[in-house]
Structures are given as structure tokens and as C-alpha cells.
Coordinates of C-alpha atoms in Angstrom, one line a residue:
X27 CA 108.1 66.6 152.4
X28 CA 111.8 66.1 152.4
X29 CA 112.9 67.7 155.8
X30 CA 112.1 64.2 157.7
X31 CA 115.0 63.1 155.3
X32 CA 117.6 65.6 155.5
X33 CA 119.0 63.9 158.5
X34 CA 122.1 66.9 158.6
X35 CA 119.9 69.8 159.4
X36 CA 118.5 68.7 162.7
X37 CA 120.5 66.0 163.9
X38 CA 122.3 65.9 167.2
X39 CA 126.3 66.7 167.7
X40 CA 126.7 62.9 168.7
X41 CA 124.7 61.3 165.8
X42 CA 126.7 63.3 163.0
X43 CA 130.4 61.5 161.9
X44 CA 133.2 62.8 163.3
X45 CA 135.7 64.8 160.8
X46 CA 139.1 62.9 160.1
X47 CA 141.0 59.5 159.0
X48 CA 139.2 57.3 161.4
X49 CA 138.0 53.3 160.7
X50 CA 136.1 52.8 163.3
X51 CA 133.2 55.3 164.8
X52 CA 131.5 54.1 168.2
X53 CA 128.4 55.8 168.8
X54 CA 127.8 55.2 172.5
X55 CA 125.0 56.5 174.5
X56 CA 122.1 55.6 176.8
X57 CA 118.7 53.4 176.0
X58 CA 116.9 56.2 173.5
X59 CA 119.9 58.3 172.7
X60 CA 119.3 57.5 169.0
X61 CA 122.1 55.6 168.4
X62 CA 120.2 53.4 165.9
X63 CA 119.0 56.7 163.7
X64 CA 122.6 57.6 163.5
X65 CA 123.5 54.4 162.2
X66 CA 121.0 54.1 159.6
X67 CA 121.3 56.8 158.2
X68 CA 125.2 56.5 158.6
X69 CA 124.3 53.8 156.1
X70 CA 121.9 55.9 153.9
X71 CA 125.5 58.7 153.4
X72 CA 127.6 55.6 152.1
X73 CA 125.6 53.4 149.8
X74 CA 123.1 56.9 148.2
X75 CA 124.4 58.6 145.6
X76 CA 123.3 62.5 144.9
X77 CA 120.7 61.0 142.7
X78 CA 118.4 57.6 143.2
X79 CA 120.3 56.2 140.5
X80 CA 123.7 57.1 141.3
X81 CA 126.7 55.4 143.0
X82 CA 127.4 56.1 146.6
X83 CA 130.6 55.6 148.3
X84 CA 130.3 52.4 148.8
X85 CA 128.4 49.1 147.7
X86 CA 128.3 46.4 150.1
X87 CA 127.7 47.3 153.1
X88 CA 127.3 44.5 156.1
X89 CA 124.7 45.0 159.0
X90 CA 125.6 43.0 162.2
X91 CA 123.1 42.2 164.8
X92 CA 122.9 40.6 168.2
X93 CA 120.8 37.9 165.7
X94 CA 119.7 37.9 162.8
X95 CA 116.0 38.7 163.8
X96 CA 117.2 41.3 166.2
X97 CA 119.4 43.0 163.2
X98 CA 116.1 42.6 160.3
X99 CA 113.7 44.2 163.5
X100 CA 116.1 46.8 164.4
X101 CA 118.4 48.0 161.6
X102 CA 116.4 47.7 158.8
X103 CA 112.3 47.5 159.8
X104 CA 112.7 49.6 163.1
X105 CA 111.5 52.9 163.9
X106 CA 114.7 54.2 163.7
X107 CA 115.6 51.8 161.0
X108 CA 116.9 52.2 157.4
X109 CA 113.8 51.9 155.6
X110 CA 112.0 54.2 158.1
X111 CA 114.8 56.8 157.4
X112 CA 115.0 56.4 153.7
X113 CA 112.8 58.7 151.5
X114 CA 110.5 56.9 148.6
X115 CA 112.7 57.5 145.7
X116 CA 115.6 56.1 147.4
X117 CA 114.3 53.5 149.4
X118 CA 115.4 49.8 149.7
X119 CA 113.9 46.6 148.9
X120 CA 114.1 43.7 151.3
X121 CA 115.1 40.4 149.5
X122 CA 114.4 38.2 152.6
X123 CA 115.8 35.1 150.5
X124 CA 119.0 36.9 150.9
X125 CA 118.5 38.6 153.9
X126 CA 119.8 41.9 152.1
X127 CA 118.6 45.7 151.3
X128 CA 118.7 46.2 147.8
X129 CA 119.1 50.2 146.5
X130 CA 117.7 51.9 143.2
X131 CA 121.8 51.8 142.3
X132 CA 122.5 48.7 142.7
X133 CA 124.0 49.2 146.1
X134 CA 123.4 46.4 148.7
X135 CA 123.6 45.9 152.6
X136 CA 123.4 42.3 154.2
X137 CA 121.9 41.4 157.2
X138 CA 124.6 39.0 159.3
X139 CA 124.5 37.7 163.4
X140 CA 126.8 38.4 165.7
X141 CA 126.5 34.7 167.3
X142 CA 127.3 33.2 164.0
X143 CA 130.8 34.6 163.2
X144 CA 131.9 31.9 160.6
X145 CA 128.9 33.2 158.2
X146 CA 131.2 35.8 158.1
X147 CA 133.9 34.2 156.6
X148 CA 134.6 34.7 153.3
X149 CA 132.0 38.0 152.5
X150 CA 133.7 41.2 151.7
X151 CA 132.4 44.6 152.3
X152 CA 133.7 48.2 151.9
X153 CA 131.6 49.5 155.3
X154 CA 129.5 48.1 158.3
X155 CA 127.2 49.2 160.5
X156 CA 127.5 46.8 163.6
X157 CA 124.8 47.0 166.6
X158 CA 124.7 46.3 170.4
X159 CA 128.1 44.7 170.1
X160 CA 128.8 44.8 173.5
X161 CA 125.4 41.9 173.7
X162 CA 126.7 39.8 171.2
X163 CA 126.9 36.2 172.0
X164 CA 130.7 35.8 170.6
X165 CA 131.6 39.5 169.7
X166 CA 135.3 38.9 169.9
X167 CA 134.9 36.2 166.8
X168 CA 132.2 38.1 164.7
X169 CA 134.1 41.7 164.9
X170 CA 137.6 39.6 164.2
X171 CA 135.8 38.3 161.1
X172 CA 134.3 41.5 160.1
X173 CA 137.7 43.1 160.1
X174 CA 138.8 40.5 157.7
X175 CA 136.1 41.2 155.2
X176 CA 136.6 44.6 155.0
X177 CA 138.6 44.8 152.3
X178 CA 136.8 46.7 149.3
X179 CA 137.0 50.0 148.6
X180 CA 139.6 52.9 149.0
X181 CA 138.6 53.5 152.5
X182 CA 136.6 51.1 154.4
X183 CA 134.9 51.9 157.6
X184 CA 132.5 50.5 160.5
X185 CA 130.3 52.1 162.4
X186 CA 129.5 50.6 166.2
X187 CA 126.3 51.5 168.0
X188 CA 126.0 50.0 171.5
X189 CA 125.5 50.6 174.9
X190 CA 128.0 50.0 176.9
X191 CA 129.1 47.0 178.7
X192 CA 131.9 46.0 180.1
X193 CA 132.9 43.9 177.1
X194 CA 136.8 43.8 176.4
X195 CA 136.5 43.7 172.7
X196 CA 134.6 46.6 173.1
X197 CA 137.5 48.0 175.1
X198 CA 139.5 47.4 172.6
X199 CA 137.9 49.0 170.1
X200 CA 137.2 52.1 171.8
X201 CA 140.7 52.1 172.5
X202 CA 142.3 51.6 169.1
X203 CA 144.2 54.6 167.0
X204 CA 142.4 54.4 164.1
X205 CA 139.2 54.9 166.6
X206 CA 137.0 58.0 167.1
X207 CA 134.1 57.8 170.0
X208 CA 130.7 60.3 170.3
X209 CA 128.7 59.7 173.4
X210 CA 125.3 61.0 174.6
X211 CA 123.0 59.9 177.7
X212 CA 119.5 59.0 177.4
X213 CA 118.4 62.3 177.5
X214 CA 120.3 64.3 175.1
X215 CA 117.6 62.5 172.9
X216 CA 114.6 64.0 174.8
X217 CA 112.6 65.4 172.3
X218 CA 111.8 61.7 170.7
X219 CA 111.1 60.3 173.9
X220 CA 107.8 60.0 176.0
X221 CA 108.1 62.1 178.9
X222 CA 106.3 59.6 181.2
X223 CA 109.4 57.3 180.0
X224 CA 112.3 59.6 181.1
X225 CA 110.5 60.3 184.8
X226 CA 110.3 56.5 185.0
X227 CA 113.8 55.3 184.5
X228 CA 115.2 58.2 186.3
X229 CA 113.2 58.1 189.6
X230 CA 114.0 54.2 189.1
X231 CA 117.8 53.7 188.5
X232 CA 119.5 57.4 188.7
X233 CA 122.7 57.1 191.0
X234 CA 122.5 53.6 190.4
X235 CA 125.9 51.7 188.0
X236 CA 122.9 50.7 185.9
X237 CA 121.8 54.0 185.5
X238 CA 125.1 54.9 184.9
X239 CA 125.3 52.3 182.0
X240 CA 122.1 51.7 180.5
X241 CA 121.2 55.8 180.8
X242 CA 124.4 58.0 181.1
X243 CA 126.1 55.9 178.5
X244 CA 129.0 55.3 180.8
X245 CA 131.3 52.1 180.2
X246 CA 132.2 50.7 183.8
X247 CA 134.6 48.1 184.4
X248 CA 134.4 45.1 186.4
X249 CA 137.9 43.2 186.8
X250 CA 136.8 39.3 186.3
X251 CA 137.4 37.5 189.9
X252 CA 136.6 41.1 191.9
X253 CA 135.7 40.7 195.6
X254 CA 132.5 42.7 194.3
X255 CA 130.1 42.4 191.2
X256 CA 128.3 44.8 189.7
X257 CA 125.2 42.6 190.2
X258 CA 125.9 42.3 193.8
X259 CA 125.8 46.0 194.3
X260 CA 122.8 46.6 192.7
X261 CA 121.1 43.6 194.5
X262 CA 121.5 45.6 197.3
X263 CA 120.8 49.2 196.8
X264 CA 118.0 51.0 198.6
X265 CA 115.7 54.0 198.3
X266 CA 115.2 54.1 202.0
X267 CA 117.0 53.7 204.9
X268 CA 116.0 52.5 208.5
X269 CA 116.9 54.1 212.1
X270 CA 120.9 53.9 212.4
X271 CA 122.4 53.1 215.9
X272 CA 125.6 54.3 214.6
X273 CA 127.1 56.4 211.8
X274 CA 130.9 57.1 211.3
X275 CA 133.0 59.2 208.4
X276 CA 136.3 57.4 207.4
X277 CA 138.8 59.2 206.3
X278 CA 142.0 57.9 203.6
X279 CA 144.0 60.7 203.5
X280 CA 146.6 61.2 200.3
X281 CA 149.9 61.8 201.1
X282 CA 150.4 65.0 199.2
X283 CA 147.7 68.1 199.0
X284 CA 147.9 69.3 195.5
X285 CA 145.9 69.1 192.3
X286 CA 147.9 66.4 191.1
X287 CA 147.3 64.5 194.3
X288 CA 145.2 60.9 195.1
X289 CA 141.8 61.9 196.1
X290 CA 140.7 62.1 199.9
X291 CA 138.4 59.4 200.2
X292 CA 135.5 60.2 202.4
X293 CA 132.7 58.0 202.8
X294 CA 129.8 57.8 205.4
X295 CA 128.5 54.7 206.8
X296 CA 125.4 53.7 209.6
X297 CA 124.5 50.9 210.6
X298 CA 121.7 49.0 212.6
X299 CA 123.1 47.1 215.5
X300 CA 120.1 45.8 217.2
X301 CA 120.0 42.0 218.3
X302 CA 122.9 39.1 217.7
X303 CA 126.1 40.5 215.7
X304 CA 124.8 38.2 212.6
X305 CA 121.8 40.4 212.2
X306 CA 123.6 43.8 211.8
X307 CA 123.1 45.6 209.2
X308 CA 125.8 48.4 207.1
X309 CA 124.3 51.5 204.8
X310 CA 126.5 53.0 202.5
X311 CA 125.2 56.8 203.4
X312 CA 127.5 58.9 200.9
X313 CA 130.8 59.2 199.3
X314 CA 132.4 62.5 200.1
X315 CA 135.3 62.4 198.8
X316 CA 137.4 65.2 197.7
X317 CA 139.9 65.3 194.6
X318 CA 143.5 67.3 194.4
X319 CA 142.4 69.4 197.3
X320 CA 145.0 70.7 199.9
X321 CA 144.8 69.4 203.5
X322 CA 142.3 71.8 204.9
X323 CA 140.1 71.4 202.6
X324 CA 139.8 68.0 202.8
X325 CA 139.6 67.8 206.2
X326 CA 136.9 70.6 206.4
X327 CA 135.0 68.3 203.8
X328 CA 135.6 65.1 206.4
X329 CA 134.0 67.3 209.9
X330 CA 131.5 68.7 207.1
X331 CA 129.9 65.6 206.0
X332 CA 130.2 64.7 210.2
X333 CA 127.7 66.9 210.9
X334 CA 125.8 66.6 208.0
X335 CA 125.1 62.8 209.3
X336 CA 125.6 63.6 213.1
X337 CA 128.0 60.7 212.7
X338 CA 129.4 59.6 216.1
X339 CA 133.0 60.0 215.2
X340 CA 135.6 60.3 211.9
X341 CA 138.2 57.7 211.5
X342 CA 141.0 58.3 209.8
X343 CA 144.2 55.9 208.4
X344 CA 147.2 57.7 209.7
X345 CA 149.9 55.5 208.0
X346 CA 151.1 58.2 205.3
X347 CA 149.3 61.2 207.8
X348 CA 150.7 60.5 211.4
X349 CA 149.2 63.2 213.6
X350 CA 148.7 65.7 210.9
X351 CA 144.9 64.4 209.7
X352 CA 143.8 65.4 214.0
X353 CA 146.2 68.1 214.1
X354 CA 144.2 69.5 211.2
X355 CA 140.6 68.5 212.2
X356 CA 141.9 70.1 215.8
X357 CA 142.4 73.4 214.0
X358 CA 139.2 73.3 212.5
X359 CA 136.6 71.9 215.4
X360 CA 138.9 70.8 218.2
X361 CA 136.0 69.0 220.0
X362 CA 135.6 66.6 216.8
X363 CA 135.3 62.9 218.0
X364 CA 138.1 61.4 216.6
X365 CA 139.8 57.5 216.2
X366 CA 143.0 57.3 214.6
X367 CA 143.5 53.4 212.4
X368 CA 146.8 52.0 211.3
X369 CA 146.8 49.6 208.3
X370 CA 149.1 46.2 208.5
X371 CA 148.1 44.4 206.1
X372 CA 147.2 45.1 202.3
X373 CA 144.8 46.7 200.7
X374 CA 142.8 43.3 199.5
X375 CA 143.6 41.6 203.1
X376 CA 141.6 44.3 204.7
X377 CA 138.7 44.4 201.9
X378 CA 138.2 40.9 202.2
X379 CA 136.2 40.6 205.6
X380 CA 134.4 43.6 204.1
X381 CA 133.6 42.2 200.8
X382 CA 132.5 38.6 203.1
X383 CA 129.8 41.1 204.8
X384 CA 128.5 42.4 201.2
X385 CA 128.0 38.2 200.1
X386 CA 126.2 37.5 203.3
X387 CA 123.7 40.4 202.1
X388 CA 124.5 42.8 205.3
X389 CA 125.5 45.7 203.8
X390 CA 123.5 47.6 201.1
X391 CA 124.3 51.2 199.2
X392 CA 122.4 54.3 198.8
X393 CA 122.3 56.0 195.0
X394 CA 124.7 58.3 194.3
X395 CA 128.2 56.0 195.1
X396 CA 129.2 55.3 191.5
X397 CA 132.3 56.5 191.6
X398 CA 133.0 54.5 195.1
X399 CA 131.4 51.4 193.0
X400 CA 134.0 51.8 189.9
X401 CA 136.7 51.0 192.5
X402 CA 134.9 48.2 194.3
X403 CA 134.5 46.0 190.9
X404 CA 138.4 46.7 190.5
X405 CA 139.5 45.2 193.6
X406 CA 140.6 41.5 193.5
X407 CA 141.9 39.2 195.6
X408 CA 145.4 39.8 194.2
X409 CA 145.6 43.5 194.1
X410 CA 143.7 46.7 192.9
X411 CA 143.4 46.9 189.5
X412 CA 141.8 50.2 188.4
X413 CA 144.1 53.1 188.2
X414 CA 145.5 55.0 191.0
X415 CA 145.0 54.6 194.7
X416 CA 141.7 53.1 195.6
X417 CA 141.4 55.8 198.5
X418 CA 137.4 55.7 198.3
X419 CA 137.5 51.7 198.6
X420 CA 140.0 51.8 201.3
X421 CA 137.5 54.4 203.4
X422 CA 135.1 52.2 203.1
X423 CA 136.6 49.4 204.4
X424 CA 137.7 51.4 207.3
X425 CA 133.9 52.6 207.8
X426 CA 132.8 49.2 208.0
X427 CA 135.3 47.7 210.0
X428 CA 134.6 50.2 212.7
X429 CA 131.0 50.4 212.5
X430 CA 130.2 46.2 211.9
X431 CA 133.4 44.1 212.5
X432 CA 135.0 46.1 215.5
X433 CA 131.9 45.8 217.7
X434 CA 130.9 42.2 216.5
X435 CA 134.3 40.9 217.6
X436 CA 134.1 43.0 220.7
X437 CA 130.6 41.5 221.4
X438 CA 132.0 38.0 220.9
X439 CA 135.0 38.1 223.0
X440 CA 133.2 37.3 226.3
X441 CA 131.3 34.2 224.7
X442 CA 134.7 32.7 223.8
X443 CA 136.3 33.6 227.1
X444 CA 133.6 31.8 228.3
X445 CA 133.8 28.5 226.0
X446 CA 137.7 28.9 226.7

């Protein structure tokens, strides 16, 4: 039956190539999104001709793998492989002497590593089909090398299937001219996929910056030397959270209210403050935060997400504000608790006694704050370095301080009037 094989009629928008003068294509998506189908039979388009017999577009084609063993498992004897895609008149032979897929026309593809780089020195291909790049052991060196060897043809392309990591080659890649992108979570593939599998991973890492990545498809960076990890964060999510003694809503206002405007950051935070000030504990409730909204609006988000949490009281930065961020929560509930903060130092200085908390294991997040957590792995000791105004970090910060390092100092200050 040839249906199985005509991989155009009931493919899905992301596995198809893009139209246009492009080199590279990146197919990213989540675990399951059938990147590796699209690749192979990517593969299948270029070296087939309209007959078994006849040329296709190209004839040396080079298939890159984390390792070798991952590439012959994956990209040419997987499931989704290109011997599992190809139909019987047209289908390869494996010459495992020479690690290579031999075709009816002569056309061949050659199985390389992407931890051995030099072995691909000196080969030359006209097309590539590169996968998991973002795992490899030394991708920088193996894609430089590929670039270098592909030389043949009138039009020599590359086609990079991978889940995304933050990888900087990969970056770069994505990022290039001559670069076209298709994405697609984990479940845009949900017809090929155990149900019992999707419930799994979801009720297991939805909200979370893993499920973000290895799901969602979603390419988060992490600045090297950030006061947080990614692995940090995750180390300390939970599903459940205790009895809080306190909650508060912090409140970074921007200094405009229009669409083009910094968002409002908003974020809840409770915390347990039973026992000595080392034992405390922070949770991360939610991230509120409100984008290119005018001033009422945002500050009927802030009282909003107060009541939501019966949180004791919102505090608010009023360094760009003044009076105006309680002038408008007046207008809206006038009997709103209500602390107003001033920042003197920087935006690092202040995130650092925060980020000390988070390495001492005493504050942990709930799902649902990746977009709070994409600003957190950007902040260094030497500055922000995402783009923008980290306006959901710097609430944060401010929740914290108020509901763990304002009280533990406070509790301490009689102890060292004491020892003074």
C-alpha cells in the first residue's frame, strides 16, 4: 500500500519544508513532535529520484548524530527512521563497513558523530540531516566542519532536528539569515503518541522550564554565571504547598501605561515563618503580571490577585511611581493594605540576598512561573542580561525581601543588641 509512503498527504505543517532560498531548516519541537520523521524523509525528497533508479537532487548526503550508535539507532534503524520510512522499491541498504545507506541510484548517506568533528574533515556533501544538536558533545566543532564540507551541488542544504537547549551554536543557527525555523510541542504530534504517555508528562512537568523545553519546544536561555540555574529552579518546584503565615503581592510598576510599555510585574509570595529565621521557608505562589496595560488596569490586576491569595498587604517600588501606584490602588479599594519600597541600590545588589535564600534551599516555586524564570536565569552578578526591564524579577525580589529578609533581620536585632 503506498499511502504509508506518501509522506506529503498527511504530514503535519511543521514537518513539511518551508518554501524559499533557505540553507539551513531547524525543525524544533517537543519529545514526540516527530521531528525525526520529518527528517528522514527530508532525506528520502533529496537523494530519490521520481523513479527507483533515478537521480535525486542530491547524492551524498551526511547524517550527524549525538554518536555514531545514537545516529545508526535513530536516523537510519528507528521507528521514525529512514528505512522505516522508505518504501521496498526504494529502500536502502546498510553497508555497516562503511557506516553508509546505499540507494537503488547510487545515492549515498553517511552516518558521522557529533563528538568526533575531525572525521569530518575532509568529506564533502551536497545536504545533511543533523540530529539533537543541541546534545552533542562538541557541536560548535562538528557543525563548523559540516559547513566546510558542504560544498557539492548547486544548492546545498542542512536540515537540524533537536530539542532545544540552551546551546549557543544552536542560537546561532536559528539566528542566521540564510535560516528558516518550524516548531511544534509534543502534542501537535498526538495522534502517534500513547495516550497514557501524554497524561504522564503533562501532570508531571506542565508549568515547569522543563516542560517548557523538553514538551513546548521552547528554547530558554540561561546567561552562564546567573545568580540562578535552571537546575536550581527545578530542584525546587512543588506540587503542593503547606499553611502560609504570610502572603504578600509586590508590585514593579513601569513608568509609562501604554502598549508599548515594560510590563507590571506582579508576583505573589507566602511564606512559613514558624521557628528560628534559618528555618523559614518562601513559595513562589503566582506571577501576575500584566503587559502594555494602562495604570488602572494594572493596579486592578495587583488588589485582584490580593484577594485572590488573601495576601496581608501589596508592596510596591515607588522610585519611577511616587504616590501615584497608592493614589491608584486608593481609587480602586481605598482600604487596601499597602507598603510603599524605594530601591538604592541595583538591580543585581538587591537580587543577590534573594538569589543567597534560593542556594540555601529556602525558597521553592509553584508551576506556572516560566516567564518569571526566563528572567531569573538572565540575571548576573554584573547586570540583567535578557532584554528589557526585568520588572517580574525585580517584584520578586521585593516579595521576598518583605516576606523573609525584613522580618528575619527584625527578629535578629534584639539578639545583637544584646551581644552588643
Amino acid at each position: 500500500m503506498a499511502l504509508p509512503f506518501l509522506f506529503d498527504a498527511w504530514a503535519l505543517d511543521h514537518q513539511l519544508p518551508p518554501s524559499g532560498d533557505w540553507r539551513t531548516w531547524v525543525i524544533m519541537g517537543g519529545r514526540g513532535a516527530g521531528k525525526t520523521r520529518a527528517g528522514a524523509e527530508w532525506v528520502r525528497t533529496m537523494l530519490e529520484g521520481s523513479k527507483p533508479f533515478e537521480a535525486g537532487r542530491a547524492k551524498r548526503v551526511a547524517l550527524i548524530g549525538e554518536t555514531y550508535d545514537q545516529a545508526r539507532e535513530v536516523m537510519v534503524f528507528g521507528d521514525s527512521g529512514i528505512l522505516a520510512c522508505s518504501p521496498p522499491d526504494r529502500r536502502p541498504k546498510w553497508v555497516a563497513t562503511r557506516r553508509a545507506l546505499v540507494w537503488p541510484n547510487g545515492a549515498e548517506a553517511m552516518v558521522f558523530s557529533g563528538s568526533d568533528a575531525e572525521a569530518l574533515r575532509g568529506p564533502q556533501f551536497d545536504a545533511a540531516w543533523v540530529d539533537e544538536l543541541a546534545k552533542w558533545k562538541d557541536p560548535r566543532g562538528a557543525w563548523d566542519m559540516l559547513q566546510f564540507g558542504l560544498r557539492l551541488g548547486d544548492d546545498p542544504r542542512a536540515v537540524v532536528t533537536t530539542t532545544p537547549r540552551n546551546v549557543g551554536i544552536l542560537k546561532e543557527i536559528i539566528d542566521a539569515p540564510s535560516t528558516v525555523m518550524t516548531h511544534a510541542p509534543t502534542e501537535a504530534n498526538a495522534a502517534n503518541l500513547a495516550p497514557s504517555f501524554l497524561q504522564e508528562v503533562r501532570a508531571r512537568y506542565a508549568g515547569t522550564r522543563l516542560g517548557r523545553q523538553e514538551l513546548d519546544g521552547a528554547l530558554l536561555d540561561e546567561e552562564e554565571g546567573a545568580l540562578w540555574s535552571m537546575a536550581q529552579l527545578e530542584a525546587g518546584r512543588v506540587s503542593e504547598v503547606p499553611d502560609l503565615d504570610r502572603i504578600v503581592v509586590a508590585v514593579d510598576p513601569p513608568v509609562t501605561g501604554h502598549s508599548a510599555s515594560d510590563e507590571c510585574g506582579i508576583v505573589v509570595v507566602g511564606a512559613v515563618t514558624q521557628g528560628p529565621p534559618q528555618e523559614w521557608r518562601a513559595y513562589v505562589l503566582e506571577d501576575a503580571t500584566v503587559s502594555g496595560a494602562a495604570p488602572m488596569v494594572w493596579a486592578r490586576a495587583a488588589l485582584e490577585a490580593a484577594r485572590r491569595w488573601q495576601a496581608e498587604k501589596i508592596v510596591a517600588e515607588v522610585n519611577q511611581g511616587g504616590d501615584l501606584v497608592e493614589t491608584l490602588l486608593r481609587q480602586i479599594d481605598p482600604l487596601a493594605p499597602y507598603k510603599s519600597v524605594r530601591a538604592t541600590r541595583g538591580k543585581s545588589a538587591r537580587a543577590e540576598p534573594v538569589a543567597a535564600l534560593y542556594e540555601q534551599g529556602r525558597v521553592a516555586h509553584t508551576r506556572g512561573l516560566g516567564d518569571l524564570e526566563d528572567q531569573m536565569v538572565q540575571m548576573c552578578a554584573h547586570g540583567y542580561q535578557g532584554g528589557g526591564s526585568p520588572d517580574r524579577l525585580d517584584a520578586l525580589v521585593w516579595a521576598v525581601h518583605e516576606v523573609m529578609i525584613l522580618p528575619a533581620s527584625n527578629a535578629m536585632e534584639p539578639r545583637i543588641r544584646t551581644l552588643g
